[in-house]
PDB file of C-alpha atoms in Angstrom:
ATOM      1  CA  UNK G 195       0.000   0.000   0.000  1.00  0.00           C
ATOM      2  CA  UNK G 196       1.378   3.430  -0.939  1.00  0.00           C
ATOM      3  CA  UNK G 197       1.257   5.974   1.844  1.00  0.00           C
ATOM      4  CA  UNK G 198      -0.148   9.452   1.373  1.00  0.00           C
ATOM      5  CA  UNK G 199       2.024  12.535   1.124  1.00  0.00           C
ATOM      6  CA  UNK G 200       1.152  14.990   3.874  1.00  0.00           C
ATOM      7  CA  UNK G 201       2.091  18.602   4.311  1.00  0.00           C
ATOM      8  CA  UNK G 202       4.752  17.491   6.770  1.00  0.00           C
ATOM      9  CA  UNK G 203       6.367  15.277   4.118  1.00  0.00           C
ATOM     10  CA  UNK G 204       5.977  11.656   3.023  1.00  0.00           C
ATOM     11  CA  UNK G 205       6.635   8.679   5.240  1.00  0.00           C
ATOM     12  CA  UNK G 206       9.916   6.930   4.408  1.00  0.00           C
ATOM     13  CA  UNK G 207       8.257   3.556   4.953  1.00  0.00           C
ATOM     14  CA  UNK G 208       5.092   4.500   3.091  1.00  0.00           C
ATOM     15  CA  UNK G 209       6.676   5.403  -0.242  1.00  0.00           C
ATOM     16  CA  UNK G 210       9.004   3.289  -2.308  1.00  0.00           C
ATOM     17  CA  UNK G 211      12.518   4.547  -2.939  1.00  0.00           C
ATOM     18  CA  UNK G 212      11.651   5.041  -6.612  1.00  0.00           C
ATOM     19  CA  UNK G 213       8.598   7.120  -5.726  1.00  0.00           C
ATOM     20  CA  UNK G 214      10.637   9.253  -3.330  1.00  0.00           C
ATOM     21  CA  UNK G 215      13.231   9.789  -6.053  1.00  0.00           C
ATOM     22  CA  UNK G 216      10.543  10.842  -8.523  1.00  0.00           C
ATOM     23  CA  UNK G 217       8.960  13.193  -5.988  1.00  0.00           C
ATOM     24  CA  UNK G 218      12.310  14.767  -5.141  1.00  0.00           C
ATOM     25  CA  UNK G 219      13.154  15.258  -8.828  1.00  0.00           C
ATOM     26  CA  UNK G 220       9.752  16.824  -9.461  1.00  0.00           C
ATOM     27  CA  UNK G 221      10.055  19.286  -6.576  1.00  0.00           C
ATOM     28  CA  UNK G 222      13.629  20.276  -7.399  1.00  0.00           C
ATOM     29  CA  UNK G 223      12.673  20.925 -11.021  1.00  0.00           C
ATOM     30  CA  UNK G 224      10.410  23.708  -9.754  1.00  0.00           C
ATOM     31  CA  UNK G 225      13.534  25.504  -8.526  1.00  0.00           C
ATOM     32  CA  UNK G 226      15.887  25.215 -11.521  1.00  0.00           C
ATOM     33  CA  UNK G 227      17.942  28.307 -12.380  1.00  0.00           C
ATOM     34  CA  UNK G 228      16.546  29.968 -15.507  1.00  0.00           C
ATOM     35  CA  UNK G 229      18.129  32.081 -18.213  1.00  0.00           C
ATOM     36  CA  UNK G 230      21.536  33.648 -18.476  1.00  0.00           C
ATOM     37  CA  UNK G 231      23.073  35.504 -15.573  1.00  0.00           C
ATOM     38  CA  UNK G 232      23.592  38.708 -17.547  1.00  0.00           C
ATOM     39  CA  UNK G 233      26.940  39.258 -15.825  1.00  0.00           C
ATOM     40  CA  UNK G 234      29.697  41.009 -17.751  1.00  0.00           C
ATOM     41  CA  UNK G 235      32.762  38.718 -17.901  1.00  0.00           C
ATOM     42  CA  UNK G 236      35.638  40.003 -15.815  1.00  0.00           C
ATOM     43  CA  UNK G 237      39.343  39.247 -15.722  1.00  0.00           C
ATOM     44  CA  UNK G 238      40.474  37.605 -12.509  1.00  0.00           C
ATOM     45  CA  UNK G 239      43.717  38.642 -10.802  1.00  0.00           C
ATOM     46  CA  UNK G 240      46.543  36.150 -11.054  1.00  0.00           C
ATOM     47  CA  UNK G 241      48.420  37.084  -7.887  1.00  0.00           C
ATOM     48  CA  UNK G 242      46.542  38.680  -4.955  1.00  0.00           C
ATOM     49  CA  UNK G 243      43.048  37.283  -4.375  1.00  0.00           C
ATOM     50  CA  UNK G 244      40.435  37.523  -1.625  1.00  0.00           C
ATOM     51  CA  UNK G 245      38.753  34.296  -0.484  1.00  0.00           C
ATOM     52  CA  UNK G 246      35.494  33.802   1.403  1.00  0.00           C
ATOM     53  CA  UNK G 247      34.595  30.691   3.463  1.00  0.00           C
ATOM     54  CA  UNK G 248      30.978  29.773   4.243  1.00  0.00           C
ATOM     55  CA  UNK G 249      29.783  28.536   7.658  1.00  0.00           C
ATOM     56  CA  UNK G 250      26.581  26.745   6.596  1.00  0.00           C
ATOM     57  CA  UNK G 251      23.762  25.530   8.840  1.00  0.00           C
ATOM     58  CA  UNK G 252      23.077  21.991   7.627  1.00  0.00           C
ATOM     59  CA  UNK G 253      19.460  21.736   8.781  1.00  0.00           C
ATOM     60  CA  UNK G 254      16.980  20.248   6.285  1.00  0.00           C
ATOM     61  CA  UNK G 255      14.877  22.633   4.192  1.00  0.00           C
ATOM     62  CA  UNK G 256      11.192  22.138   3.449  1.00  0.00           C
ATOM     63  CA  UNK G 257      11.345  23.935   0.092  1.00  0.00           C
ATOM     64  CA  UNK G 258      14.059  23.833  -2.561  1.00  0.00           C
ATOM     65  CA  UNK G 259      13.902  27.594  -3.090  1.00  0.00           C
ATOM     66  CA  UNK G 260      14.714  28.131   0.602  1.00  0.00           C
ATOM     67  CA  UNK G 261      18.014  26.347  -0.046  1.00  0.00           C
ATOM     68  CA  UNK G 262      18.854  28.171  -3.296  1.00  0.00           C
ATOM     69  CA  UNK G 263      17.978  31.525  -1.711  1.00  0.00           C
ATOM     70  CA  UNK G 264      20.378  30.882   1.165  1.00  0.00           C
ATOM     71  CA  UNK G 265      23.122  29.826  -1.248  1.00  0.00           C
ATOM     72  CA  UNK G 266      22.656  32.956  -3.350  1.00  0.00           C
ATOM     73  CA  UNK G 267      22.801  35.131  -0.230  1.00  0.00           C
ATOM     74  CA  UNK G 268      26.298  33.782   0.440  1.00  0.00           C
ATOM     75  CA  UNK G 269      27.347  34.684  -3.122  1.00  0.00           C
ATOM     76  CA  UNK G 270      25.904  38.174  -2.725  1.00  0.00           C
ATOM     77  CA  UNK G 271      27.744  38.708   0.557  1.00  0.00           C
ATOM     78  CA  UNK G 272      31.002  37.504  -1.005  1.00  0.00           C
ATOM     79  CA  UNK G 273      30.621  39.906  -3.928  1.00  0.00           C
ATOM     80  CA  UNK G 274      29.898  42.825  -1.580  1.00  0.00           C
ATOM     81  CA  UNK G 275      33.084  41.886   0.316  1.00  0.00           C
ATOM     82  CA  UNK G 276      35.005  41.976  -3.010  1.00  0.00           C
ATOM     83  CA  UNK G 277      35.912  38.274  -2.874  1.00  0.00           C
ATOM     84  CA  UNK G 278      37.295  36.520  -5.940  1.00  0.00           C
ATOM     85  CA  UNK G 279      36.675  33.000  -4.624  1.00  0.00           C
ATOM     86  CA  UNK G 280      34.081  31.400  -2.356  1.00  0.00           C
ATOM     87  CA  UNK G 281      34.372  28.023  -0.574  1.00  0.00           C
ATOM     88  CA  UNK G 282      31.292  26.063   0.571  1.00  0.00           C
ATOM     89  CA  UNK G 283      31.243  23.139   3.047  1.00  0.00           C
ATOM     90  CA  UNK G 284      30.942  19.378   2.761  1.00  0.00           C
ATOM     91  CA  UNK G 285      27.552  17.701   2.175  1.00  0.00           C
ATOM     92  CA  UNK G 286      25.943  20.980   1.124  1.00  0.00           C
ATOM     93  CA  UNK G 287      23.191  19.313  -0.998  1.00  0.00           C
ATOM     94  CA  UNK G 288      21.970  17.013   1.819  1.00  0.00           C
ATOM     95  CA  UNK G 289      19.782  19.819   3.209  1.00  0.00           C
ATOM     96  CA  UNK G 290      17.650  19.341   0.080  1.00  0.00           C
ATOM     97  CA  UNK G 291      16.516  15.906   1.282  1.00  0.00           C
ATOM     98  CA  UNK G 292      14.169  17.799   3.600  1.00  0.00           C
ATOM     99  CA  UNK G 293      11.998  18.464   0.540  1.00  0.00           C
ATOM    100  CA  UNK G 294      10.752  14.848   0.747  1.00  0.00           C
ATOM    101  CA  UNK G 295      12.106  13.341   3.962  1.00  0.00           C
ATOM    102  CA  UNK G 296      10.193  13.469   7.264  1.00  0.00           C
ATOM    103  CA  UNK G 297      11.444  16.039   9.699  1.00  0.00           C
ATOM    104  CA  UNK G 298      11.794  15.714  13.456  1.00  0.00           C
ATOM    105  CA  UNK G 299      12.803  12.632  15.392  1.00  0.00           C
ATOM    106  CA  UNK G 300      11.559  10.061  12.836  1.00  0.00           C
ATOM    107  CA  UNK G 301      14.624  10.367  10.611  1.00  0.00           C
ATOM    108  CA  UNK G 302      16.936   9.712  13.561  1.00  0.00           C
ATOM    109  CA  UNK G 303      15.478   6.192  13.855  1.00  0.00           C
ATOM    110  CA  UNK G 304      16.413   5.116  10.322  1.00  0.00           C
ATOM    111  CA  UNK G 305      18.519   1.969  10.130  1.00  0.00           C
ATOM    112  CA  UNK G 306      21.879   1.921   8.345  1.00  0.00           C
ATOM    113  CA  UNK G 307      20.382  -0.258   5.592  1.00  0.00           C
ATOM    114  CA  UNK G 308      17.598   2.263   5.012  1.00  0.00           C
ATOM    115  CA  UNK G 309      20.055   5.173   4.977  1.00  0.00           C
ATOM    116  CA  UNK G 310      22.253   3.401   2.414  1.00  0.00           C
ATOM    117  CA  UNK G 311      19.260   2.708   0.191  1.00  0.00           C
ATOM    118  CA  UNK G 312      17.937   6.261   0.476  1.00  0.00           C
ATOM    119  CA  UNK G 313      21.280   7.856  -0.290  1.00  0.00           C
ATOM    120  CA  UNK G 314      21.835   5.736  -3.404  1.00  0.00           C
ATOM    121  CA  UNK G 315      18.356   6.722  -4.631  1.00  0.00           C
ATOM    122  CA  UNK G 316      18.128  10.371  -3.592  1.00  0.00           C
ATOM    123  CA  UNK G 317      21.624  11.840  -3.221  1.00  0.00           C
ATOM    124  CA  UNK G 318      22.410  11.844  -6.991  1.00  0.00           C
ATOM    125  CA  UNK G 319      19.227  13.887  -7.551  1.00  0.00           C
ATOM    126  CA  UNK G 320      20.364  16.555  -5.078  1.00  0.00           C
ATOM    127  CA  UNK G 321      23.878  16.424  -6.581  1.00  0.00           C
ATOM    128  CA  UNK G 322      22.579  17.453 -10.005  1.00  0.00           C
ATOM    129  CA  UNK G 323      20.453  20.265  -8.577  1.00  0.00           C
ATOM    130  CA  UNK G 324      23.366  21.546  -6.495  1.00  0.00           C
ATOM    131  CA  UNK G 325      25.845  21.514  -9.398  1.00  0.00           C
ATOM    132  CA  UNK G 326      23.414  23.365 -11.718  1.00  0.00           C
ATOM    133  CA  UNK G 327      22.848  26.119  -9.177  1.00  0.00           C
ATOM    134  CA  UNK G 328      26.542  26.467  -8.373  1.00  0.00           C
ATOM    135  CA  UNK G 329      27.487  26.791 -12.046  1.00  0.00           C
ATOM    136  CA  UNK G 330      24.736  29.382 -12.537  1.00  0.00           C
ATOM    137  CA  UNK G 331      25.645  31.479  -9.489  1.00  0.00           C
ATOM    138  CA  UNK G 332      29.387  31.308 -10.188  1.00  0.00           C
ATOM    139  CA  UNK G 333      28.659  32.846 -13.591  1.00  0.00           C
ATOM    140  CA  UNK G 334      26.121  35.335 -12.272  1.00  0.00           C
ATOM    141  CA  UNK G 335      28.430  36.684  -9.551  1.00  0.00           C
ATOM    142  CA  UNK G 336      31.684  36.189 -11.504  1.00  0.00           C
ATOM    143  CA  UNK G 337      33.042  34.092  -8.640  1.00  0.00           C
ATOM    144  CA  UNK G 338      35.422  31.139  -8.637  1.00  0.00           C
ATOM    145  CA  UNK G 339      33.599  28.644  -6.438  1.00  0.00           C
ATOM    146  CA  UNK G 340      34.594  25.510  -4.576  1.00  0.00           C
ATOM    147  CA  UNK G 341      31.004  24.368  -4.209  1.00  0.00           C
ATOM    148  CA  UNK G 342      31.505  22.063  -1.242  1.00  0.00           C
ATOM    149  CA  UNK G 343      30.844  18.375  -1.714  1.00  0.00           C
ATOM    150  CA  UNK G 344      27.913  16.045  -2.301  1.00  0.00           C
ATOM    151  CA  UNK G 345      27.102  12.386  -2.732  1.00  0.00           C
ATOM    152  CA  UNK G 346      26.626  10.883  -6.171  1.00  0.00           C
ATOM    153  CA  UNK G 347      26.886   7.548  -7.952  1.00  0.00           C
ATOM    154  CA  UNK G 348      29.965   7.073 -10.117  1.00  0.00           C
ATOM    155  CA  UNK G 349      30.386   3.753 -11.920  1.00  0.00           C
ATOM    156  CA  UNK G 350      27.949   2.221  -9.428  1.00  0.00           C
ATOM    157  CA  UNK G 351      29.856   3.504  -6.382  1.00  0.00           C
ATOM    158  CA  UNK G 352      28.508   6.105  -3.949  1.00  0.00           C
ATOM    159  CA  UNK G 353      31.193   8.809  -3.693  1.00  0.00           C
ATOM    160  CA  UNK G 354      31.525  12.056  -1.741  1.00  0.00           C
ATOM    161  CA  UNK G 355      32.699  14.488  -4.453  1.00  0.00           C
ATOM    162  CA  UNK G 356      33.855  18.115  -4.227  1.00  0.00           C
ATOM    163  CA  UNK G 357      33.111  20.322  -7.247  1.00  0.00           C
ATOM    164  CA  UNK G 358      34.620  23.612  -8.348  1.00  0.00           C
ATOM    165  CA  UNK G 359      33.552  26.163 -10.982  1.00  0.00           C
ATOM    166  CA  UNK G 360      35.344  29.088 -12.585  1.00  0.00           C
ATOM    167  CA  UNK G 361      33.825  32.567 -12.798  1.00  0.00           C
ATOM    168  CA  UNK G 362      32.140  31.653 -16.091  1.00  0.00           C
ATOM    169  CA  UNK G 363      30.347  28.678 -14.548  1.00  0.00           C
ATOM    170  CA  UNK G 364      32.561  26.005 -16.090  1.00  0.00           C
ATOM    171  CA  UNK G 365      33.443  22.998 -13.929  1.00  0.00           C
ATOM    172  CA  UNK G 366      37.148  23.056 -13.033  1.00  0.00           C
ATOM    173  CA  UNK G 367      37.386  20.629 -10.092  1.00  0.00           C
ATOM    174  CA  UNK G 368      36.035  17.118  -9.494  1.00  0.00           C
ATOM    175  CA  UNK G 369      37.607  15.605  -6.403  1.00  0.00           C
ATOM    176  CA  UNK G 370      36.262  12.552  -4.526  1.00  0.00           C
ATOM    177  CA  UNK G 371      37.008  12.075  -0.842  1.00  0.00           C
ATOM    178  CA  UNK G 372      39.778   9.548  -0.175  1.00  0.00           C
ATOM    179  CA  UNK G 373      39.773   9.071   3.612  1.00  0.00           C
ATOM    180  CA  UNK G 374      36.255   8.266   4.842  1.00  0.00           C
ATOM    181  CA  UNK G 375      34.819   8.603   8.321  1.00  0.00           C
ATOM    182  CA  UNK G 376      33.311   5.544  10.028  1.00  0.00           C
ATOM    183  CA  UNK G 377      29.779   6.940   9.621  1.00  0.00           C
ATOM    184  CA  UNK G 378      30.281   7.362   5.880  1.00  0.00           C
ATOM    185  CA  UNK G 379      31.285   3.723   5.523  1.00  0.00           C
ATOM    186  CA  UNK G 380      28.095   2.741   7.349  1.00  0.00           C
ATOM    187  CA  UNK G 381      26.111   4.885   4.891  1.00  0.00           C
ATOM    188  CA  UNK G 382      27.628   2.975   1.960  1.00  0.00           C
ATOM    189  CA  UNK G 383      30.007   5.725   0.804  1.00  0.00           C
ATOM    190  CA  UNK G 384      33.188   4.428  -0.846  1.00  0.00           C
ATOM    191  CA  UNK G 385      36.612   6.100  -1.151  1.00  0.00           C
ATOM    192  CA  UNK G 386      37.384   7.759  -4.454  1.00  0.00           C
ATOM    193  CA  UNK G 387      40.570   7.463  -6.500  1.00  0.00           C
ATOM    194  CA  UNK G 388      43.530   9.369  -5.048  1.00  0.00           C
ATOM    195  CA  UNK G 389      45.356   9.946  -8.307  1.00  0.00           C
ATOM    196  CA  UNK G 390      45.649  13.068 -10.456  1.00  0.00           C
ATOM    197  CA  UNK G 391      43.590  15.592  -8.449  1.00  0.00           C
ATOM    198  CA  UNK G 392      42.413  18.581 -10.479  1.00  0.00           C
ATOM    199  CA  UNK G 393      44.339  21.852 -10.028  1.00  0.00           C
ATOM    200  CA  UNK G 394      43.047  25.168 -11.411  1.00  0.00           C
ATOM    201  CA  UNK G 395      45.535  27.571 -12.954  1.00  0.00           C
ATOM    202  CA  UNK G 396      46.829  30.221 -12.456  1.00  0.00           C
ATOM    203  CA  UNK G 397      46.033  30.105  -8.732  1.00  0.00           C
ATOM    204  CA  UNK G 398      47.028  26.496  -8.159  1.00  0.00           C
ATOM    205  CA  UNK G 399      43.598  25.828  -6.594  1.00  0.00           C
ATOM    206  CA  UNK G 400      42.585  22.319  -5.574  1.00  0.00           C
ATOM    207  CA  UNK G 401      40.162  20.692  -3.111  1.00  0.00           C
ATOM    208  CA  UNK G 402      40.600  18.191  -0.284  1.00  0.00           C
ATOM    209  CA  UNK G 403      37.414  16.863   1.302  1.00  0.00           C
ATOM    210  CA  UNK G 404      37.252  17.050   5.110  1.00  0.00           C
ATOM    211  CA  UNK G 405      39.204  14.103   6.561  1.00  0.00           C
ATOM    212  CA  UNK G 406      41.580  14.116   3.569  1.00  0.00           C
ATOM    213  CA  UNK G 407      43.137  17.259   5.060  1.00  0.00           C
ATOM    214  CA  UNK G 408      44.033  15.322   8.210  1.00  0.00           C
ATOM    215  CA  UNK G 409      46.648  13.317   6.308  1.00  0.00           C
ATOM    216  CA  UNK G 410      50.002  14.773   5.340  1.00  0.00           C
ATOM    217  CA  UNK G 411      50.273  12.768   2.125  1.00  0.00           C
ATOM    218  CA  UNK G 412      47.177  14.511   0.744  1.00  0.00           C
ATOM    219  CA  UNK G 413      49.088  17.778   0.612  1.00  0.00           C
ATOM    220  CA  UNK G 414      52.171  16.157  -0.847  1.00  0.00           C
ATOM    221  CA  UNK G 415      50.065  14.626  -3.642  1.00  0.00           C
ATOM    222  CA  UNK G 416      48.365  17.896  -4.612  1.00  0.00           C
ATOM    223  CA  UNK G 417      51.621  19.858  -4.215  1.00  0.00           C
ATOM    224  CA  UNK G 418      53.222  17.646  -6.862  1.00  0.00           C
ATOM    225  CA  UNK G 419      50.321  18.558  -9.130  1.00  0.00           C
ATOM    226  CA  UNK G 420      51.105  22.272  -8.712  1.00  0.00           C
ATOM    227  CA  UNK G 421      48.624  23.184  -5.973  1.00  0.00           C
ATOM    228  CA  UNK G 422      49.191  26.357  -3.938  1.00  0.00           C
ATOM    229  CA  UNK G 423      45.701  26.741  -2.395  1.00  0.00           C
ATOM    230  CA  UNK G 424      43.720  23.863  -0.872  1.00  0.00           C
ATOM    231  CA  UNK G 425      40.005  24.423  -0.266  1.00  0.00           C
ATOM    232  CA  UNK G 426      38.686  22.019   2.381  1.00  0.00           C
ATOM    233  CA  UNK G 427      34.910  21.505   2.701  1.00  0.00           C
ATOM    234  CA  UNK G 428      34.169  19.899   6.104  1.00  0.00           C
ATOM    235  CA  UNK G 429      31.213  18.452   8.050  1.00  0.00           C
ATOM    236  CA  UNK G 430      32.582  16.165  10.749  1.00  0.00           C
ATOM    237  CA  UNK G 431      30.248  13.543  12.323  1.00  0.00           C
ATOM    238  CA  UNK G 432      32.828  12.670  15.010  1.00  0.00           C
ATOM    239  CA  UNK G 433      31.605  13.951  18.428  1.00  0.00           C
ATOM    240  CA  UNK G 434      35.280  14.190  19.470  1.00  0.00           C
ATOM    241  CA  UNK G 435      35.920  16.863  16.835  1.00  0.00           C
ATOM    242  CA  UNK G 436      38.636  19.339  17.748  1.00  0.00           C
ATOM    243  CA  UNK G 437      40.281  22.165  15.858  1.00  0.00           C
ATOM    244  CA  UNK G 438      43.609  20.370  16.260  1.00  0.00           C
ATOM    245  CA  UNK G 439      42.227  17.249  14.615  1.00  0.00           C
ATOM    246  CA  UNK G 440      40.620  19.193  11.791  1.00  0.00           C
ATOM    247  CA  UNK G 441      43.803  21.117  11.023  1.00  0.00           C
ATOM    248  CA  UNK G 442      46.325  18.362  11.704  1.00  0.00           C
ATOM    249  CA  UNK G 443      47.386  18.174   8.079  1.00  0.00           C
ATOM    250  CA  UNK G 444      47.998  21.920   7.806  1.00  0.00           C
ATOM    251  CA  UNK G 445      51.046  22.018  10.026  1.00  0.00           C
ATOM    252  CA  UNK G 446      53.912  22.786   7.699  1.00  0.00           C
ATOM    253  CA  UNK G 447      56.530  21.306  10.026  1.00  0.00           C
ATOM    254  CA  UNK G 448      54.847  17.927   9.716  1.00  0.00           C
ATOM    255  CA  UNK G 449      54.086  17.942   6.027  1.00  0.00           C
ATOM    256  CA  UNK G 450      56.914  20.077   4.631  1.00  0.00           C
ATOM    257  CA  UNK G 451      54.565  21.564   2.028  1.00  0.00           C
ATOM    258  CA  UNK G 452      53.880  25.333   2.199  1.00  0.00           C
ATOM    259  CA  UNK G 453      50.259  25.880   1.146  1.00  0.00           C
ATOM    260  CA  UNK G 454      47.301  28.167   1.806  1.00  0.00           C
ATOM    261  CA  UNK G 455      44.321  26.310   3.278  1.00  0.00           C
ATOM    262  CA  UNK G 456      40.694  27.477   3.416  1.00  0.00           C
ATOM    263  CA  UNK G 457      38.104  25.442   5.340  1.00  0.00           C
ATOM    264  CA  UNK G 458      34.311  25.876   5.061  1.00  0.00           C
ATOM    265  CA  UNK G 459      32.154  24.054   7.610  1.00  0.00           C
ATOM    266  CA  UNK G 460      28.619  22.659   7.800  1.00  0.00           C
ATOM    267  CA  UNK G 461      27.465  22.123  11.416  1.00  0.00           C
ATOM    268  CA  UNK G 462      24.029  21.100  12.794  1.00  0.00           C
ATOM    269  CA  UNK G 463      21.720  18.151  12.107  1.00  0.00           C
ATOM    270  CA  UNK G 464      21.788  16.078   8.917  1.00  0.00           C
ATOM    271  CA  UNK G 465      18.606  14.010   9.452  1.00  0.00           C
ATOM    272  CA  UNK G 466      20.050  10.913  11.166  1.00  0.00           C
ATOM    273  CA  UNK G 467      22.924  12.570  13.012  1.00  0.00           C
ATOM    274  CA  UNK G 468      24.862  15.699  13.883  1.00  0.00           C
ATOM    275  CA  UNK G 469      27.857  17.205  12.123  1.00  0.00           C
ATOM    276  CA  UNK G 470      30.181  19.965  13.262  1.00  0.00           C
ATOM    277  CA  UNK G 471      33.151  22.055  12.225  1.00  0.00           C
ATOM    278  CA  UNK G 472      34.466  25.589  12.044  1.00  0.00           C
ATOM    279  CA  UNK G 473      35.410  27.608   8.975  1.00  0.00           C
ATOM    280  CA  UNK G 474      38.772  29.318   8.744  1.00  0.00           C
TER     281      UNK G 474
END
């Protein structure tokens, strides 16, 4: 029997995964970016740049346009602050699951098997919506953007992937997370390939996803690729999170690789758990 969809959102047990995926796709289509940005292309500086980092509240949203409005507000603030680049946090698109998922305590009771099934069905839908909006807003505000990270299926594997866009809205970075947290493994997320990370010229910009920045070899790998700036989207589910742990990989004495690091964090509740972190 198919459950009814109420104003509070559909029951996870009452709707099939396919039906939830269809419903999510339908609702997100109502919030697609439309038309050209109308922005006049600008020339970016090649030496001195100003970078903004977003501290994002990860709570679920009931409407897709609530999410896109909040994202655009961060772009507008960055432009008013004369930033050339903006970094968003890890798991940014997961807030969009609130469009179809039940809110409140019900989601916290989901089993690991249910979470794995839901993420494989729904996360790629939010990934596409997120990437379209980020490309559009990067072009509209003439901003180089490390868009955070999101879950998507790649060759049948569920990966946590960071994306980056240049100021014309073209994708310049695609970087899966290498070092997973224990919770991510329970959710069915798999580590991505650690070879040939993308690096944007002329700034030498690359991305390391959350826990990847806790390992010295991550910086050595991207440094060999020509990286000078590492953007690090984070959303740590570990209740023992500390600033020292989050920034362990930055210490130049340990890694021997001089590099600028920019972290953007996504604290608060993500349906079945809490995440934390601090931008900087």
